JSON list of C-alpha atoms in Angstrom, two decimals:
[
{"chain": "P", "resi": 1, "resn": "MET", "atom": "CA", "xyz": [-49.11, 69.55, 45.67]},
{"chain": "P", "resi": 2, "resn": "ASN", "atom": "CA", "xyz": [-47.27, 66.67, 47.26]},
{"chain": "P", "resi": 3, "resn": "SER", "atom": "CA", "xyz": [-44.23, 65.21, 45.56]},
{"chain": "P", "resi": 4, "resn": "SER", "atom": "CA", "xyz": [-41.94, 62.43, 46.63]},
{"chain": "P", "resi": 5, "resn": "ARG", "atom": "CA", "xyz": [-38.46, 63.70, 47.50]},
{"chain": "P", "resi": 6, "resn": "THR", "atom": "CA", "xyz": [-35.41, 62.00, 48.85]},
{"chain": "P", "resi": 7, "resn": "LEU", "atom": "CA", "xyz": [-32.82, 64.00, 50.70]},
{"chain": "P", "resi": 8, "resn": "SER", "atom": "CA", "xyz": [-29.58, 62.85, 52.20]},
{"chain": "P", "resi": 9, "resn": "ARG", "atom": "CA", "xyz": [-26.62, 64.65, 53.69]},
{"chain": "P", "resi": 10, "resn": "ALA", "atom": "CA", "xyz": [-23.12, 63.47, 54.46]},
{"chain": "P", "resi": 11, "resn": "PRO", "atom": "CA", "xyz": [-21.85, 63.75, 58.03]},
{"chain": "P", "resi": 12, "resn": "ILE", "atom": "CA", "xyz": [-20.39, 67.10, 59.02]},
{"chain": "P", "resi": 13, "resn": "ALA", "atom": "CA", "xyz": [-16.64, 67.39, 58.48]},
{"chain": "P", "resi": 14, "resn": "ALA", "atom": "CA", "xyz": [-14.94, 70.11, 60.51]},
{"chain": "P", "resi": 15, "resn": "ALA", "atom": "CA", "xyz": [-11.50, 71.58, 59.94]},
{"chain": "P", "resi": 16, "resn": "ALA", "atom": "CA", "xyz": [-9.62, 74.41, 61.59]},
{"chain": "P", "resi": 17, "resn": "ILE", "atom": "CA", "xyz": [-8.25, 77.19, 59.45]},
{"chain": "P", "resi": 18, "resn": "THR", "atom": "CA", "xyz": [-4.53, 76.54, 59.70]},
{"chain": "P", "resi": 19, "resn": "GLN", "atom": "CA", "xyz": [-3.43, 78.34, 56.56]},
{"chain": "P", "resi": 20, "resn": "VAL", "atom": "CA", "xyz": [-4.17, 81.36, 54.44]},
{"chain": "P", "resi": 21, "resn": "ALA", "atom": "CA", "xyz": [-2.42, 81.03, 51.09]},
{"chain": "P", "resi": 22, "resn": "SER", "atom": "CA", "xyz": [-2.58, 83.73, 48.41]},
{"chain": "P", "resi": 23, "resn": "SER", "atom": "CA", "xyz": [-1.33, 84.15, 44.88]},
{"chain": "P", "resi": 24, "resn": "LEU", "atom": "CA", "xyz": [-1.90, 86.44, 41.92]},
{"chain": "P", "resi": 25, "resn": "LEU", "atom": "CA", "xyz": [-2.86, 84.85, 38.61]},
{"chain": "P", "resi": 26, "resn": "THR", "atom": "CA", "xyz": [-2.21, 87.04, 35.58]},
{"chain": "P", "resi": 27, "resn": "VAL", "atom": "CA", "xyz": [-4.28, 86.22, 32.51]},
{"chain": "P", "resi": 28, "resn": "GLN", "atom": "CA", "xyz": [-3.51, 87.67, 29.08]},
{"chain": "P", "resi": 29, "resn": "THR", "atom": "CA", "xyz": [-6.81, 87.64, 27.22]},
{"chain": "P", "resi": 30, "resn": "GLY", "atom": "CA", "xyz": [-7.21, 87.55, 23.47]},
{"chain": "P", "resi": 31, "resn": "GLY", "atom": "CA", "xyz": [-10.14, 89.98, 23.54]},
{"chain": "P", "resi": 32, "resn": "ALA", "atom": "CA", "xyz": [-13.78, 89.42, 24.39]},
{"chain": "P", "resi": 33, "resn": "GLY", "atom": "CA", "xyz": [-14.63, 85.90, 25.48]},
{"chain": "P", "resi": 34, "resn": "PHE", "atom": "CA", "xyz": [-14.24, 83.23, 28.13]},
{"chain": "P", "resi": 35, "resn": "VAL", "atom": "CA", "xyz": [-10.86, 82.03, 29.43]},
{"chain": "P", "resi": 36, "resn": "ASP", "atom": "CA", "xyz": [-10.90, 78.73, 31.34]},
{"chain": "P", "resi": 37, "resn": "ILE", "atom": "CA", "xyz": [-8.82, 79.15, 34.52]},
{"chain": "P", "resi": 38, "resn": "THR", "atom": "CA", "xyz": [-9.98, 75.95, 36.25]},
{"chain": "P", "resi": 39, "resn": "GLY", "atom": "CA", "xyz": [-6.61, 74.24, 35.81]},
{"chain": "P", "resi": 40, "resn": "GLU", "atom": "CA", "xyz": [-4.72, 77.18, 37.32]},
{"chain": "P", "resi": 41, "resn": "ALA", "atom": "CA", "xyz": [-7.10, 77.29, 40.30]},
{"chain": "P", "resi": 42, "resn": "ALA", "atom": "CA", "xyz": [-6.65, 73.54, 40.87]},
{"chain": "P", "resi": 43, "resn": "LYS", "atom": "CA", "xyz": [-2.87, 73.89, 40.56]},
{"chain": "P", "resi": 44, "resn": "PHE", "atom": "CA", "xyz": [-2.89, 76.66, 43.18]},
{"chain": "P", "resi": 45, "resn": "VAL", "atom": "CA", "xyz": [-4.95, 74.48, 45.57]},
{"chain": "P", "resi": 46, "resn": "ALA", "atom": "CA", "xyz": [-2.47, 71.61, 45.11]},
{"chain": "P", "resi": 47, "resn": "GLU", "atom": "CA", "xyz": [0.58, 73.86, 45.60]},
{"chain": "P", "resi": 48, "resn": "ALA", "atom": "CA", "xyz": [-0.99, 75.32, 48.76]},
{"chain": "P", "resi": 49, "resn": "ASN", "atom": "CA", "xyz": [-1.26, 71.72, 50.05]},
{"chain": "P", "resi": 50, "resn": "ALA", "atom": "CA", "xyz": [-4.93, 72.50, 50.72]},
{"chain": "P", "resi": 51, "resn": "GLN", "atom": "CA", "xyz": [-7.16, 69.86, 52.29]},
{"chain": "P", "resi": 52, "resn": "ASP", "atom": "CA", "xyz": [-10.48, 71.32, 53.45]},
{"chain": "P", "resi": 53, "resn": "GLY", "atom": "CA", "xyz": [-11.55, 74.95, 53.23]},
{"chain": "P", "resi": 54, "resn": "ALA", "atom": "CA", "xyz": [-12.47, 77.51, 50.61]},
{"chain": "P", "resi": 55, "resn": "LEU", "atom": "CA", "xyz": [-10.87, 79.02, 47.55]},
{"chain": "P", "resi": 56, "resn": "THR", "atom": "CA", "xyz": [-11.79, 82.61, 46.81]},
{"chain": "P", "resi": 57, "resn": "LEU", "atom": "CA", "xyz": [-11.09, 84.12, 43.39]},
{"chain": "P", "resi": 58, "resn": "PHE", "atom": "CA", "xyz": [-11.33, 87.89, 42.87]},
{"chain": "P", "resi": 59, "resn": "VAL", "atom": "CA", "xyz": [-10.77, 89.74, 39.58]},
{"chain": "P", "resi": 60, "resn": "ARG", "atom": "CA", "xyz": [-9.29, 93.22, 40.09]},
{"chain": "P", "resi": 61, "resn": "HIS", "atom": "CA", "xyz": [-11.01, 94.91, 37.16]},
{"chain": "P", "resi": 62, "resn": "THR", "atom": "CA", "xyz": [-14.34, 96.57, 36.33]},
{"chain": "P", "resi": 63, "resn": "SER", "atom": "CA", "xyz": [-14.64, 95.38, 32.72]},
{"chain": "P", "resi": 64, "resn": "ALA", "atom": "CA", "xyz": [-13.89, 91.69, 33.26]},
{"chain": "P", "resi": 65, "resn": "SER", "atom": "CA", "xyz": [-15.58, 89.15, 35.52]},
{"chain": "P", "resi": 66, "resn": "LEU", "atom": "CA", "xyz": [-15.64, 85.58, 36.78]},
{"chain": "P", "resi": 67, "resn": "THR", "atom": "CA", "xyz": [-18.18, 82.80, 36.45]},
{"chain": "P", "resi": 68, "resn": "ILE", "atom": "CA", "xyz": [-18.65, 79.08, 36.96]},
{"chain": "P", "resi": 69, "resn": "GLN", "atom": "CA", "xyz": [-20.17, 77.53, 33.86]},
{"chain": "P", "resi": 70, "resn": "GLU", "atom": "CA", "xyz": [-20.41, 74.37, 31.81]},
{"chain": "P", "resi": 71, "resn": "ASN", "atom": "CA", "xyz": [-17.05, 73.19, 30.50]},
{"chain": "P", "resi": 72, "resn": "ALA", "atom": "CA", "xyz": [-18.22, 70.38, 28.19]},
{"chain": "P", "resi": 73, "resn": "ASP", "atom": "CA", "xyz": [-20.05, 72.04, 25.30]},
{"chain": "P", "resi": 74, "resn": "PRO", "atom": "CA", "xyz": [-18.38, 75.22, 23.95]},
{"chain": "P", "resi": 75, "resn": "THR", "atom": "CA", "xyz": [-21.66, 76.39, 22.42]},
{"chain": "P", "resi": 76, "resn": "VAL", "atom": "CA", "xyz": [-22.82, 77.24, 25.96]},
{"chain": "P", "resi": 77, "resn": "LEU", "atom": "CA", "xyz": [-20.14, 79.94, 26.11]},
{"chain": "P", "resi": 78, "resn": "ILE", "atom": "CA", "xyz": [-21.15, 81.22, 22.67]},
{"chain": "P", "resi": 79, "resn": "ASP", "atom": "CA", "xyz": [-24.77, 81.50, 23.78]},
{"chain": "P", "resi": 80, "resn": "LEU", "atom": "CA", "xyz": [-23.79, 83.22, 27.04]},
{"chain": "P", "resi": 81, "resn": "THR", "atom": "CA", "xyz": [-21.76, 85.76, 25.06]},
{"chain": "P", "resi": 82, "resn": "THR", "atom": "CA", "xyz": [-24.81, 86.37, 22.85]},
{"chain": "P", "resi": 83, "resn": "VAL", "atom": "CA", "xyz": [-27.01, 86.97, 25.90]},
{"chain": "P", "resi": 84, "resn": "LEU", "atom": "CA", "xyz": [-24.54, 89.39, 27.50]},
{"chain": "P", "resi": 85, "resn": "ASN", "atom": "CA", "xyz": [-24.22, 91.31, 24.23]},
{"chain": "P", "resi": 86, "resn": "ARG", "atom": "CA", "xyz": [-28.02, 91.57, 23.98]},
{"chain": "P", "resi": 87, "resn": "LEU", "atom": "CA", "xyz": [-28.30, 92.80, 27.58]},
{"chain": "P", "resi": 88, "resn": "ALA", "atom": "CA", "xyz": [-25.56, 95.41, 27.15]},
{"chain": "P", "resi": 89, "resn": "PRO", "atom": "CA", "xyz": [-25.11, 96.30, 23.47]},
{"chain": "P", "resi": 90, "resn": "GLU", "atom": "CA", "xyz": [-22.44, 98.74, 22.34]},
{"chain": "P", "resi": 91, "resn": "ASN", "atom": "CA", "xyz": [-24.93, 100.95, 20.49]},
{"chain": "P", "resi": 92, "resn": "ALA", "atom": "CA", "xyz": [-27.22, 101.70, 23.44]},
{"chain": "P", "resi": 93, "resn": "GLY", "atom": "CA", "xyz": [-26.30, 105.39, 23.62]},
{"chain": "P", "resi": 94, "resn": "TRP", "atom": "CA", "xyz": [-24.13, 105.15, 26.74]},
{"chain": "P", "resi": 95, "resn": "ALA", "atom": "CA", "xyz": [-22.96, 108.42, 28.31]},
{"chain": "P", "resi": 96, "resn": "HIS", "atom": "CA", "xyz": [-19.61, 106.86, 29.32]},
{"chain": "P", "resi": 97, "resn": "ASP", "atom": "CA", "xyz": [-17.68, 106.32, 26.09]},
{"chain": "P", "resi": 98, "resn": "THR", "atom": "CA", "xyz": [-14.28, 107.85, 26.87]},
{"chain": "P", "resi": 99, "resn": "GLU", "atom": "CA", "xyz": [-12.48, 104.50, 26.50]},
{"chain": "P", "resi": 100, "resn": "GLY", "atom": "CA", "xyz": [-14.43, 103.36, 23.45]},
{"chain": "P", "resi": 101, "resn": "PRO", "atom": "CA", "xyz": [-17.86, 101.99, 22.63]},
{"chain": "P", "resi": 102, "resn": "ASP", "atom": "CA", "xyz": [-17.18, 98.60, 24.27]},
{"chain": "P", "resi": 103, "resn": "ASP", "atom": "CA", "xyz": [-16.20, 100.03, 27.67]},
{"chain": "P", "resi": 104, "resn": "MET", "atom": "CA", "xyz": [-19.57, 100.88, 29.24]},
{"chain": "P", "resi": 105, "resn": "PRO", "atom": "CA", "xyz": [-21.18, 97.63, 28.03]},
{"chain": "P", "resi": 106, "resn": "ALA", "atom": "CA", "xyz": [-18.21, 95.83, 29.63]},
{"chain": "P", "resi": 107, "resn": "HIS", "atom": "CA", "xyz": [-18.95, 97.53, 32.97]},
{"chain": "P", "resi": 108, "resn": "VAL", "atom": "CA", "xyz": [-22.60, 96.45, 32.75]},
{"chain": "P", "resi": 109, "resn": "LYS", "atom": "CA", "xyz": [-21.66, 92.86, 31.88]},
{"chain": "P", "resi": 110, "resn": "SER", "atom": "CA", "xyz": [-19.24, 92.79, 34.81]},
{"chain": "P", "resi": 111, "resn": "MET", "atom": "CA", "xyz": [-22.00, 94.02, 37.12]},
{"chain": "P", "resi": 112, "resn": "LEU", "atom": "CA", "xyz": [-24.38, 91.31, 35.83]},
{"chain": "P", "resi": 113, "resn": "THR", "atom": "CA", "xyz": [-21.90, 88.51, 36.43]},
{"chain": "P", "resi": 114, "resn": "ALA", "atom": "CA", "xyz": [-19.41, 88.42, 39.34]},
{"chain": "P", "resi": 115, "resn": "THR", "atom": "CA", "xyz": [-16.07, 89.85, 40.39]},
{"chain": "P", "resi": 116, "resn": "SER", "atom": "CA", "xyz": [-15.50, 87.16, 43.00]},
{"chain": "P", "resi": 117, "resn": "LEU", "atom": "CA", "xyz": [-16.26, 83.48, 43.47]},
{"chain": "P", "resi": 118, "resn": "GLN", "atom": "CA", "xyz": [-15.91, 81.12, 46.40]},
{"chain": "P", "resi": 119, "resn": "ILE", "atom": "CA", "xyz": [-15.47, 77.39, 45.82]},
{"chain": "P", "resi": 120, "resn": "PRO", "atom": "CA", "xyz": [-15.33, 74.76, 48.56]},
{"chain": "P", "resi": 121, "resn": "VAL", "atom": "CA", "xyz": [-12.18, 72.66, 48.74]},
{"chain": "P", "resi": 122, "resn": "LEU", "atom": "CA", "xyz": [-12.83, 69.12, 49.99]},
{"chain": "P", "resi": 123, "resn": "GLN", "atom": "CA", "xyz": [-10.08, 66.58, 50.58]},
{"chain": "P", "resi": 124, "resn": "GLY", "atom": "CA", "xyz": [-7.61, 68.63, 48.56]},
{"chain": "P", "resi": 125, "resn": "ARG", "atom": "CA", "xyz": [-9.80, 69.16, 45.49]},
{"chain": "P", "resi": 126, "resn": "LEU", "atom": "CA", "xyz": [-12.09, 71.88, 44.19]},
{"chain": "P", "resi": 127, "resn": "ALA", "atom": "CA", "xyz": [-15.66, 70.76, 44.87]},
{"chain": "P", "resi": 128, "resn": "LEU", "atom": "CA", "xyz": [-16.84, 71.62, 41.37]},
{"chain": "P", "resi": 129, "resn": "GLY", "atom": "CA", "xyz": [-19.49, 69.55, 39.64]},
{"chain": "P", "resi": 130, "resn": "THR", "atom": "CA", "xyz": [-18.65, 67.24, 36.76]},
{"chain": "P", "resi": 131, "resn": "TRP", "atom": "CA", "xyz": [-19.38, 69.80, 34.04]},
{"chain": "P", "resi": 132, "resn": "GLN", "atom": "CA", "xyz": [-18.35, 72.98, 35.89]},
{"chain": "P", "resi": 133, "resn": "GLY", "atom": "CA", "xyz": [-15.38, 75.13, 34.98]},
{"chain": "P", "resi": 134, "resn": "ILE", "atom": "CA", "xyz": [-14.09, 78.46, 36.29]},
{"chain": "P", "resi": 135, "resn": "TYR", "atom": "CA", "xyz": [-13.89, 81.21, 33.69]},
{"chain": "P", "resi": 136, "resn": "LEU", "atom": "CA", "xyz": [-12.53, 84.71, 33.49]},
{"chain": "P", "resi": 137, "resn": "ILE", "atom": "CA", "xyz": [-14.80, 86.65, 31.13]},
{"chain": "P", "resi": 138, "resn": "GLU", "atom": "CA", "xyz": [-13.12, 89.39, 29.12]},
{"chain": "P", "resi": 139, "resn": "HIS", "atom": "CA", "xyz": [-15.77, 91.95, 28.20]},
{"chain": "P", "resi": 140, "resn": "ARG", "atom": "CA", "xyz": [-13.55, 94.25, 26.09]},
{"chain": "P", "resi": 141, "resn": "ARG", "atom": "CA", "xyz": [-12.86, 93.65, 22.40]},
{"chain": "P", "resi": 142, "resn": "ARG", "atom": "CA", "xyz": [-9.11, 94.15, 22.56]},
{"chain": "P", "resi": 143, "resn": "PRO", "atom": "CA", "xyz": [-6.71, 91.92, 24.54]},
{"chain": "P", "resi": 144, "resn": "HIS", "atom": "CA", "xyz": [-6.09, 92.86, 28.17]},
{"chain": "P", "resi": 145, "resn": "ARG", "atom": "CA", "xyz": [-3.89, 91.69, 31.00]},
{"chain": "P", "resi": 146, "resn": "ARG", "atom": "CA", "xyz": [-6.16, 90.72, 33.90]},
{"chain": "P", "resi": 147, "resn": "ASP", "atom": "CA", "xyz": [-5.23, 89.95, 37.50]},
{"chain": "P", "resi": 148, "resn": "VAL", "atom": "CA", "xyz": [-7.13, 87.37, 39.54]},
{"chain": "P", "resi": 149, "resn": "VAL", "atom": "CA", "xyz": [-6.35, 87.06, 43.26]},
{"chain": "P", "resi": 150, "resn": "LEU", "atom": "CA", "xyz": [-6.47, 83.45, 44.47]},
{"chain": "P", "resi": 151, "resn": "GLN", "atom": "CA", "xyz": [-6.79, 82.83, 48.20]},
{"chain": "P", "resi": 152, "resn": "PHE", "atom": "CA", "xyz": [-7.24, 79.58, 50.09]},
{"chain": "P", "resi": 153, "resn": "LEU", "atom": "CA", "xyz": [-8.42, 79.52, 53.72]},
{"chain": "P", "resi": 154, "resn": "GLY", "atom": "CA", "xyz": [-8.53, 76.20, 55.49]},
{"chain": "P", "resi": 155, "resn": "SER", "atom": "CA", "xyz": [-6.59, 73.18, 56.64]},
{"chain": "P", "resi": 156, "resn": "THR", "atom": "CA", "xyz": [-3.55, 71.71, 54.96]},
{"chain": "P", "resi": 157, "resn": "GLY", "atom": "CA", "xyz": [-2.20, 68.21, 54.72]}
]
């Protein structure tokens, strides 16, 4: 099968790593669901005076996770929650139930998503797409305090 494709690429931009900036973002969740942390990540990049490089986010928990998802239509997050609950239901007969029936499903959901993300920073801005947002996903029913490590490596202006 032969299809017509057009590809183009911008010229290579190179930058030396002149700074490593780190911060700890603490998020108080309201229970299971998605918390948009895009604004806090962008604020960190601006405060670090970042120009070109990479932002790494790392959640320091085993029952919460991170994702990049659509930030325009909230029903996307509802549907994603439905899918995660179907993949790891509370009533699946888990052996690990010491911390409650939502704990082991939370570990599974965390394993299926991500505990760290890396986002390019170009000309001082997160290189996210138009409809992309960064979310912390709380997988437990009750509220929790979650820590997300933010770290920028790259050049500064």
